[in-house]
Amino acid sequence: MIAELLEKFGIHQAHSGVFAGDWITKPGGPEFDSLNPSDGKVIASVMCASSKNYEQVMVRAGEGFKRWREVPAPMRGEIIREVGIALRKHKKDLGLLITLETGKILSEGQGEVQEMIDMCDFATGLSRQLHGLTIASERKDHRLFEQWHPLGVVGIISAFNFPAAVWAWNAILAAICGDTSVWKPSNHTPITSIAVINIVASVMKSNGYGDVFSLCISEGHLAAEWIAQDKRIPLVSATGSCEMGRVVGAKVSQRLGRSLLELGGNNAAIISPSANIDLALRGVLFAAVGTAGQRCTTLRRLFVHDSIETMFMEKLCTAYGSITIGNPWEEAVLMGPLISEPAVEKMMLAIEEAKKQGGKVLAGGNRILGSGNFVEPTIILASPEMPIMQQETFAPILYVMPYHHLGDAIRFNNEVPQGLSSAIFTDRVSEAEQFLSTRGSDCGIANVNIGTSGAEIGGAFGGEKDTGGGRESGSDCWKNYMRRQTCTINGSDQLPLAQGIQFDL
Ligand code: UN1
């Protein structure tokens, strides 16, 4: 089954992890294995880039940029439309591969490919809308306007949990904008990145632009460092932990490059006494347990009004007890494994630490013995003052806290370093509005009667504070991938100066 799936993507036992318009068949770096988190077995191995191979990638990406930027944007859109069609054809298999390598359930694996397809459709439409403003000039017969030009080679550093969709947010938008990109994926999910490149490269090649999307898998973080330090890369988009973002952001800003950071979240939801309880339960369950708690948007903190706390928590604990945990390839399974053994250890350490700080485990709390990185989804009764509340543990741990005044719950929501996603469940307009007001949630995403995760691609995605401030995917995020040029044309035979300055001889 696995061998057949790999065969469909042309992946053999040891595949090159370096694509520079073509696969570099024998790259100079070491080889490593991608492990199936459900059983610890090797899926396939990958050959890494040496610094010399990285140079080859950058040279091709740079040359590719010079040709690609000349293609009119709507024509680029036509080609990206074909990429979307190819992804539709491979949706089932690519989704299965994502499930295999990340451990996310079947439906989420398919959803991730859908997110890529949505990006292609969005970008195709956008290809006719990369427009700038015309601004009234203060000078007679002058025309003041903005135009947007392609930026160059964009660096993309992505995480294991969305090994394909987050690449698409960045690479597809970058391509529509006339940029080429070099991708350093997570070393937990190299096979998915090879499959993605295989799908898109065949479309790009048949259109004569095979070097728009490149890939550089390295030993450890090496390629991320190469990208962060590389002056030829005007924009580095990085998704991952706050620690990673601090290092990458500092390196990129040191050379005065731009970075687009989408880092950790520590997302909260508030359950008001007026909430539709069934809806809130379903929203909380998907946000806290979906993807085994390994989304940056995962619900980590829950503030429940004290008047409904006992009832709500009973229902939630019952629901947790009925989650089917197991091999994500099986239809009925709702929660697969964590990505790695160290991830399980981190979760167990966090639970121990929470207990020391006064937390009480209400559900779950254990690893599941046997092969694979399986754990029980966990609920811990906590209080906002516990230091562990400030930190993101990338695992299905939900801290629950009662509140009395909505103002307090909003304050707790905001009193963490991260600022990605937030939600309130309420049927009272005044509560929803308070949550969305300037005194409300300080996060980049604020939802009403929807959980914290599962954003559509049409909106701008990202968050404030330690989440890094970047915005990716929909809305006007394309502007990140272009350079803005302000132009003034004097159509008169006079030379009036702005601000009324006189400078005559
Ligand atoms: C991430 O976890 O890095 O909103 C991205 C969501 C998904 C994207 C998550 N569309 O949960």
Tab-separated table of N, CA, C and O and ligand atoms in Angstrom, residues 115 161-162 166 169 239 262 295-297 453-455 461, ligand 1:
chain	number	residue	atom	x	y	z
A	115	GLU	N	-6.931	22.901	0.601
A	115	GLU	CA	-6.427	24.246	0.925
A	115	GLU	C	-5.444	24.721	-0.161
A	115	GLU	O	-5.419	25.891	-0.548
A	161	ASN	N	3.382	20.317	10.430
A	161	ASN	CA	1.951	20.076	10.666
A	161	ASN	C	1.080	20.426	9.467
A	161	ASN	O	0.013	19.861	9.289
A	162	PHE	N	1.524	21.399	8.669
A	162	PHE	CA	0.867	21.670	7.381
A	162	PHE	C	1.951	21.627	6.315
A	162	PHE	O	2.392	22.650	5.819
A	166	VAL	N	0.825	25.179	3.759
A	166	VAL	CA	1.540	26.416	4.091
A	166	VAL	C	2.546	26.773	2.982
A	166	VAL	O	2.757	27.946	2.666
A	169	TRP	N	0.323	28.513	0.450
A	169	TRP	CA	0.011	29.910	0.808
A	169	TRP	C	1.097	30.832	0.276
A	169	TRP	O	0.823	31.901	-0.240
A	239	THR	N	7.358	29.596	8.952
A	239	THR	CA	6.283	29.103	9.813
A	239	THR	C	6.874	28.089	10.774
A	239	THR	O	7.598	27.192	10.349
A	262	GLU	N	5.070	33.424	10.862
A	262	GLU	CA	3.811	32.857	11.345
A	262	GLU	C	4.220	31.815	12.378
A	262	GLU	O	4.569	30.696	12.044
A	295	ARG	N	-1.880	22.033	15.578
A	295	ARG	CA	-2.007	23.189	14.681
A	295	ARG	C	-1.526	24.406	15.447
A	295	ARG	O	-1.676	24.451	16.674
A	296	CYS	N	-1.036	25.394	14.727
A	296	CYS	CA	-0.681	26.626	15.436
A	296	CYS	C	-1.957	27.287	15.946
A	296	CYS	O	-1.923	28.092	16.871
A	297	THR	N	-3.109	26.917	15.352
A	297	THR	CA	-4.397	27.485	15.769
A	297	THR	C	-5.124	26.610	16.787
A	297	THR	O	-6.272	26.908	17.151
A	453	SER	N	-9.408	27.103	15.261
A	453	SER	CA	-8.657	26.579	14.115
A	453	SER	C	-9.551	26.495	12.885
A	453	SER	O	-10.744	26.761	12.944
A	454	GLY	N	-8.937	26.104	11.770
A	454	GLY	CA	-9.723	25.825	10.575
A	454	GLY	C	-10.094	27.051	9.768
A	454	GLY	O	-11.194	27.129	9.198
A	455	ALA	N	-9.170	28.003	9.674
A	455	ALA	CA	-9.446	29.217	8.899
A	455	ALA	C	-9.539	28.907	7.408
A	455	ALA	O	-8.910	27.978	6.910
A	461	PHE	N	-4.068	35.330	7.233
A	461	PHE	CA	-3.816	34.405	8.342
A	461	PHE	C	-2.528	34.799	9.052
A	461	PHE	O	-1.481	34.937	8.424
B	1	UN1	C1	-0.828	26.004	11.032
B	1	UN1	O1	-1.160	25.273	11.957
B	1	UN1	O2	0.373	26.359	10.898
B	1	UN1	O3	-6.567	27.668	10.349
B	1	UN1	C2	-1.745	26.456	9.973
B	1	UN1	C3	-6.088	26.530	10.370
B	1	UN1	C4	-5.449	26.005	9.101
B	1	UN1	C5	-4.023	26.420	9.010
B	1	UN1	C6	-3.187	26.102	10.208
B	1	UN1	N1	-6.172	26.484	7.956
B	1	UN1	O4	-6.122	25.829	11.364
